[in-house]
Structure formats: C-alpha cells, structure tokens
Coordinates of C-alpha atoms in Angstrom, one line a residue:
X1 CA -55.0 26.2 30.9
X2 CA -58.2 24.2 30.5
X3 CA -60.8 23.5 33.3
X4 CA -60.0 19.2 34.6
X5 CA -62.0 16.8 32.1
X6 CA -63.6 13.7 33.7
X7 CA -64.0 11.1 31.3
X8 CA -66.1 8.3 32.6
X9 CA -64.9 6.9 35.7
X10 CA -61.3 6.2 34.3
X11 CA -59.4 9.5 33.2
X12 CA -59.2 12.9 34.3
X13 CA -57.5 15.3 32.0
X14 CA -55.7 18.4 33.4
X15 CA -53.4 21.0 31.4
X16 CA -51.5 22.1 34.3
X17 CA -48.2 19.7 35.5
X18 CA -46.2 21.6 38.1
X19 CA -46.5 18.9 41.1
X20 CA -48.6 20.8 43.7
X21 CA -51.5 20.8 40.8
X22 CA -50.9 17.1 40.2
X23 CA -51.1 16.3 44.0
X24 CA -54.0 17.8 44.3
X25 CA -55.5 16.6 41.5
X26 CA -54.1 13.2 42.5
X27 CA -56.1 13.4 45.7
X28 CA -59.3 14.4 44.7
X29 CA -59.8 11.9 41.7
X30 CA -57.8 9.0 43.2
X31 CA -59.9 6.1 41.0
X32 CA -59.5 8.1 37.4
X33 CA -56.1 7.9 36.0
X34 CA -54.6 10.9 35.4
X35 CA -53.3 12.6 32.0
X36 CA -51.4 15.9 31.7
X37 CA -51.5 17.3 28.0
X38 CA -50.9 21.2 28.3
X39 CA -52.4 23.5 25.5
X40 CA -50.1 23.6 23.0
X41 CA -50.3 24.0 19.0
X42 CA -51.4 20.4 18.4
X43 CA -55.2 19.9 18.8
X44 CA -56.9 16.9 21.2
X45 CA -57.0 18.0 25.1
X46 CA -59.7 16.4 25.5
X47 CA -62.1 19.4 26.1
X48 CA -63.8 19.5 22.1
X49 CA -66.6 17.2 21.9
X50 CA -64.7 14.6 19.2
X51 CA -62.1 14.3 21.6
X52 CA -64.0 13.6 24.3
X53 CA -66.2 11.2 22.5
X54 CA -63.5 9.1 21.0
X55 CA -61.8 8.7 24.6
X56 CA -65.5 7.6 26.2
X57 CA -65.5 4.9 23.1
X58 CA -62.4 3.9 23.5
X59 CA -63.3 3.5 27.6
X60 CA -65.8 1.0 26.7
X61 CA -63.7 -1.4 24.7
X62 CA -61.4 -4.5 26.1
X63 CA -58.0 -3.3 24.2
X64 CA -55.4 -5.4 26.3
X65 CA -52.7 -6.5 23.7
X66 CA -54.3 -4.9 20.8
X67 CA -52.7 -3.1 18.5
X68 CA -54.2 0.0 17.8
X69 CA -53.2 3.0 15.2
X70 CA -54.3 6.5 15.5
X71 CA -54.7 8.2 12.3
X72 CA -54.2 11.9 12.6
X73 CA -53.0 11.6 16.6
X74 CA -52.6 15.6 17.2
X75 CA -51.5 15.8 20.9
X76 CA -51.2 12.1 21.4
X77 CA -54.1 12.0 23.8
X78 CA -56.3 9.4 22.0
X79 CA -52.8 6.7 21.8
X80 CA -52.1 7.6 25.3
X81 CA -55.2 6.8 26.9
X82 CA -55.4 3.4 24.4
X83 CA -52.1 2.5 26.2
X84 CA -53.2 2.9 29.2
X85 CA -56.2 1.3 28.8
X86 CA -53.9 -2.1 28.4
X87 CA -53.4 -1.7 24.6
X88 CA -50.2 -3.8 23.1
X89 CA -48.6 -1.9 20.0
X90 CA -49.9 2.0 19.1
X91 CA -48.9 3.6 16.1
X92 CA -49.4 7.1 15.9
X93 CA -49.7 9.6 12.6
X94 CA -49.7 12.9 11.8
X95 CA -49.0 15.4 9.0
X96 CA -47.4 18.1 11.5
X97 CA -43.4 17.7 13.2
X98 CA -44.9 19.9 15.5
X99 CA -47.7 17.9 16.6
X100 CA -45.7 14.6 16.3
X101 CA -43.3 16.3 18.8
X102 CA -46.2 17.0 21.3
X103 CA -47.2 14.3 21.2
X104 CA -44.0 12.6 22.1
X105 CA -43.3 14.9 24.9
X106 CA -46.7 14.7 26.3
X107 CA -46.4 10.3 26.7
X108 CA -43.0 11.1 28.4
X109 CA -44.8 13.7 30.6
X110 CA -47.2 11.0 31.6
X111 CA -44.8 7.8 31.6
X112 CA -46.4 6.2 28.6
X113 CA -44.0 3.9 26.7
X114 CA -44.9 1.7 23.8
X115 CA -46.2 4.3 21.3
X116 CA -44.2 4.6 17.9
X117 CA -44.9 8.3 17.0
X118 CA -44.5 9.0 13.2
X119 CA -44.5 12.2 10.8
X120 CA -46.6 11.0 7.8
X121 CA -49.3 12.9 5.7
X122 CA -52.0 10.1 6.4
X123 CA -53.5 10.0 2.2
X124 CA -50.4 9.8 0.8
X125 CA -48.7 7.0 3.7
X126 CA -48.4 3.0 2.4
X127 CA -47.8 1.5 5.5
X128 CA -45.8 -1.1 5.9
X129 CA -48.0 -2.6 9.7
X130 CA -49.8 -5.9 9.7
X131 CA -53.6 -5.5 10.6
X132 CA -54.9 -3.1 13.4
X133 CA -57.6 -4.2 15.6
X134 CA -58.5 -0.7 16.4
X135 CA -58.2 2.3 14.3
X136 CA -58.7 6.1 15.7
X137 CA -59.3 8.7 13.1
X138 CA -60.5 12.0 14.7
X139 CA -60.0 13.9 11.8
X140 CA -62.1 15.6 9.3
X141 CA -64.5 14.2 6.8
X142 CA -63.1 14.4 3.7
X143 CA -59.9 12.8 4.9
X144 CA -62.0 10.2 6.4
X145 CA -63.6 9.7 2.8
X146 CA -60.6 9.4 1.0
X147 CA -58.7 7.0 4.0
X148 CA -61.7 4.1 4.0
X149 CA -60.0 2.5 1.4
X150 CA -56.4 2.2 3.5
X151 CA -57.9 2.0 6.7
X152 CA -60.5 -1.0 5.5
X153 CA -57.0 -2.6 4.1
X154 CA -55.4 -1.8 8.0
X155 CA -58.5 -3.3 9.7
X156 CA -57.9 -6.7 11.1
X157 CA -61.2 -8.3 10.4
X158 CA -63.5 -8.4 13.8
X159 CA -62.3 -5.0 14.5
X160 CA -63.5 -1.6 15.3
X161 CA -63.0 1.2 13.9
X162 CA -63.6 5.2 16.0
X163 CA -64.3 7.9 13.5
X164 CA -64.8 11.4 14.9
X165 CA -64.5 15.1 13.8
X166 CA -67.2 14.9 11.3
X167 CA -70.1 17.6 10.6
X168 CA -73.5 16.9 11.1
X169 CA -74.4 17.9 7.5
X170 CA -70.8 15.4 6.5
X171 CA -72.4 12.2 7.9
X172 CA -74.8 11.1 5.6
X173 CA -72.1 11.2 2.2
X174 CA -69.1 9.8 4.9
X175 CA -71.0 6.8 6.5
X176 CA -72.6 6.0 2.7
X177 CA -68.9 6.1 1.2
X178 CA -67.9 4.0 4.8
X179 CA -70.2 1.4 3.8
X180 CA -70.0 0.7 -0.1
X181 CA -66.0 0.3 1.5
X182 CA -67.6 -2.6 3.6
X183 CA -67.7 -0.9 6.9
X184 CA -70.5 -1.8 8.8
X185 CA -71.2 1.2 11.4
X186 CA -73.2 0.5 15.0
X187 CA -73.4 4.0 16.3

C-alpha cells in the first residue's frame, strides 16, 4: 500500500480499493478524480518520479478525441488517466502478459473503457494504427533510442510526444539521437 498521490488538481492515486477507503478518500479530495491501481508486479503507481511526471504532462494537454498510444504501459496508469482526461482511442503496449493483465484489471477497477490493451515487445512490433497524436513512452533509454524511428513514423504531425524514465547521464545521447530523427523537444 502506497501513501495517496495528488497529481495537480485533477487525480489522486490511492492503492487501497475496499469501499470504506474509497469513501473516504472520495470525501476528502472531491475535485481530483480518483484512480485505484494496487501494488502489483507491473511498475507505474504513480509514486516514482517518471510516473508522476508523465501524468502532470499529460494534465496539461487538451487530449479530447485524440488518439493516444502508450508505449511500454506497465500498470496502465498513464492510458487510464489519458482516458479520463477526454482522450478518444488508447492503445496500450507491453512486453509482459502479466503487466498487460494489470493493466486490464486495473481500467475495470476504475470503470475505464475504451483502451485496447496488447502484449507486444515494443522494438520488434509493426503496427498496423494510423497516426497517434500523442505518444507515452515511460520506458528506458535505450529502448527509447532504438523506438524514435517507429514512434516518429506513429506521430501524427503537430503532435506531442512524453518521454520519461531516462537517466540524467542518458539525456544528452537520447535527446541528440531524438533530434537527427526530426523530433524537436520543448522541455
């Protein structure tokens, strides 16, 4: 059981889902929206900083209707709060059944619907999607290397692109390989 996680003013994320916890939990952050995503095996409940980060990003952008893919989607955390956040079609990858499962119980645990969860190792995948307007890759840096290539292909153009999980001494090699790809990063 993790300690509740505020995330700007819109989500609080607990670990706990008997009712009485949700009530109360309900009742003392009644403007955030809440998400239950228990500890389990697959990692992203929201308390590690790249986690965290990625859903404060993804706070401050319009997504209604977009269609957003989550490379590497661990508990499902990052697609669920997309969703909520009004986006249209989520995709969501990962190398792991296990994780894939969690994350498909955890978006029934929270009433999410609209998420395609699927089992695929993300360097070796072709996907078949049109363009995503938003990509989430909270993953680590040398997978992020080698995916700039599929996920500049998955871009739409005009969209954004949240890269997380990624050592301080990674950056500097990651963000040069980001941009001979043709990404252009902000922050």
């Amino acid at each position: 059981q993790i300690d509740p996680i505020k995330i700007r003013d819109r989500f609080l994320i607990v670990s706990e889902s008997d009712e009485a916890s949700l009530v109360r939990h309900r009742a003392s952050h009644p403007r955030r929206e809440l998400l239950v995503i228990p500890v389990e095996m697959a990692f992203g409940t929201g308390d590690h900083p790249t986690t965290a980060t990625c859903l404060r990003l993804l706070c401050d952008l319009p997504l209604d209707g977009r269609r957003v893919l989550d490379l590497g989607c661990g508990t499902g955390i990052l697609s669920l709060a997309a969703k909520k956040l009004g986006a249209g079609r989520v995709l969501a990858v990962y190398f792991d059944p296990e994780a894939v499962a969690a994350s498909k119980r955890n978006a029934r645990r929270n009433g999410v619907r609209g998420i395609a969860f699927e089992r695929h190792d993300v360097l070796a995948w072709t996907p078949e999607e049109p363009a995503f307007d938003l990509i989430l890759a909270n993953i680590f840096a040398d997978v992020l290397t080698a995916s700039f290539p599929k996920m500049k292909r998955l871009l739409a153009p005009g969209g954004t692109l949240i890269l997380s999980g990624i050592l301080n001494k990674s950056a500097p090699d990651l963000l040069d390989e980001g941009q001979r790809c043709g990404f252009h990063f902000e922050r």
